[in-house]
Amino acid sequence: MDIVTAQEMYEWDRVAIEEAGITGAMLMESAGRAVTEDMLRHIKGSDQVVVLIGAGNNGGDGFVIARTLLNRGYNVETWQVVSDDKVRGDAKTHRALFQSSGYTYRTDLDGLEPSLERCDVIIDAMLGIGVKGNLREPFSTIVRQANVQRARRLAVDLPTGVPADESDDDIDAFRADATTVIAAPKMSAFLERTRPFYGEWSVVEIGLPVNELPKTDRKVWTREDVKRALPIREANSHKGSHGKGVVIGGSKHMPGSIAMSARAALRSGSGLITIATVDSAIPSVAPFIQEATYMGLEENDGFATGQAPDLSGFDGVAFGMGIGRDPDTRGLLEGVLEKVEAPLLIDADGLYELPLDQVRARRNPTVLTPHPGEFARLAEVSISDVIAHPFSLSRQFAKEYGVYLVLKGPSTIITSPDGEQLVDTSGNAGLAKGGSGDVLSGVLLAMMMQTDSLMEALANGCFLHGSTAEHLTVEKHSMTDLLANDVIEGLPVTFRTFSC
Ligand SMILES: NC(=O)C1=CN([C@@H]2O[C@H](COP(=O)(O)OP(=O)(O)OC[C@H]3O[C@@H](n4cnc5c(N)ncnc54)[C@H](O)[C@@H]3O)[C@@H](O)[C@H]2O)[C@@H](O)CC1
Ligand SMILES: [K+]
């Protein structure tokens, strides 16, 4: 499923209208009808519905929605919140159709607040992707009034006041319980600051000529994508067919991270996993993971040091989980960056003092898996910049250093060195705990060794990790008590849902 910017969406509309010959009014009719159909999931026959209509084409959709609901016998009050002369083009055409169908609308805004207080459902068709900057009047007052009502709030395409794209503006917007998105989700549905305004969102198809539309290089990775792209275990496979991986990390006082990564990698189908960690950590890790083999690392004060061991012969390497930030570990990391020919994933403490020039110089794939704080440090920007512009900053960074970047968050954005992006929205707040990242690294390593496309491997890994947390918090756990180890032990159920 493509994710679009406002500009890309306008280009899709242009192709539909100018090249495919579908008129704007026709598109608006289809959009309004499809949105109504979707919204009916949230509307009962006895509900009093208020439809709020703005000046642009989002308002035009509102006239179609109001007419469709009235034709079906729903109780609807239609409010055009701007003066008549502001409504033009296709929206004006649909206002005329609304009126010639025998329906009337109100514009006396003094009477709007009591209506909002009385109604059961508010449909927001005031502003869509055309919003620019902070809300002006009367929109900001109406949004404020609507946001405090007990009524269910439903938004058309996007909640009024939420920009479609990345933005630094303060957000003052309609707080939707549910949003029916037209044709494709906009970037803001995945951004930390704007995503909550959407509520639960769904996408409707409106008759755009899909095969003629310019492709975007930004997509949501869905369950169907995972079903298609997840590695299948052939009946005649052996342990060597599924990847021989090594996880390098852990320190005397942090042995747990590497243990969790290794166990997650094994639970996710790796053929063989070697744990490379400081000698002093091996006795505490080994009893928990009997399926792994071990490689001792030189240590200084409990932290790994010395040269990189021989890592030839491995199909995938993950570095950094629990390794600590001791300056003496740097030589080991430099050796790993230089020597490892297999795909190399670097996480956690491995990202702390990462020599980026050496990363750029690598001829083999490198995967970095930062959370926003780690990414801000790597990219030398502020955390608030990362939160506001994760798509563009990820793309810029991945291209500049030639890396696969997994920027973790409520929406995880995976970017390839040539700028293609996949977004995973699975998971929940139960994962906001120490150890989650270590488990994810293990799952990703396993996927990297079993899937030809690294992008698909990373997106599958993020999805498996997130959807495991989702099912565990429905069946067995709460978001409060869920631990990283529970996620590892929940992976089998996730894999079983994909029958692999
Ligand atoms: N043919 C098309 O272009 C289609 C468009 N569709 C709908 O049209 C929408 C886009 O239409 P538009 O481009 O007309 O944009 P909008 O409907 O989002 O509104 C643009 C209007 O909002 C005003 N405005 C912008 N920023 C404002 C602010 N901060 N405060 C107050 N007013 C502000 C502008 O002056 C302009 O009148 C989509 O979101 C979608 O709902 C759908 O009907 C499908 C077809
Ligand atoms: K809207």
Coordinates of C-alpha atoms and ligand atoms in Angstrom, one line a residue, residues 52 58 123-129 154-161 174 179, ligand 2:
L52 CA -19.1 19.8 8.7
N58 CA -12.7 17.9 1.1
I123 CA -18.3 14.0 10.3
D124 CA -15.3 16.3 9.5
A125 CA -15.2 17.3 5.9
M126 CA -13.7 20.7 6.5
L127 CA -10.1 20.5 5.3
G128 CA -8.1 17.7 3.7
I129 CA -4.7 17.6 2.1
L154 CA -15.1 10.7 12.0
A155 CA -12.8 12.4 9.6
V156 CA -12.8 12.4 5.8
D157 CA -9.3 11.7 4.3
L158 CA -7.5 13.3 7.2
P159 CA -8.5 15.2 10.3
T160 CA -8.9 18.9 9.7
G161 CA -5.7 20.7 10.7
F174 CA -9.8 17.6 14.8
T179 CA -10.5 8.5 9.8
Ligands
K2 K -11.2 16.3 7.0

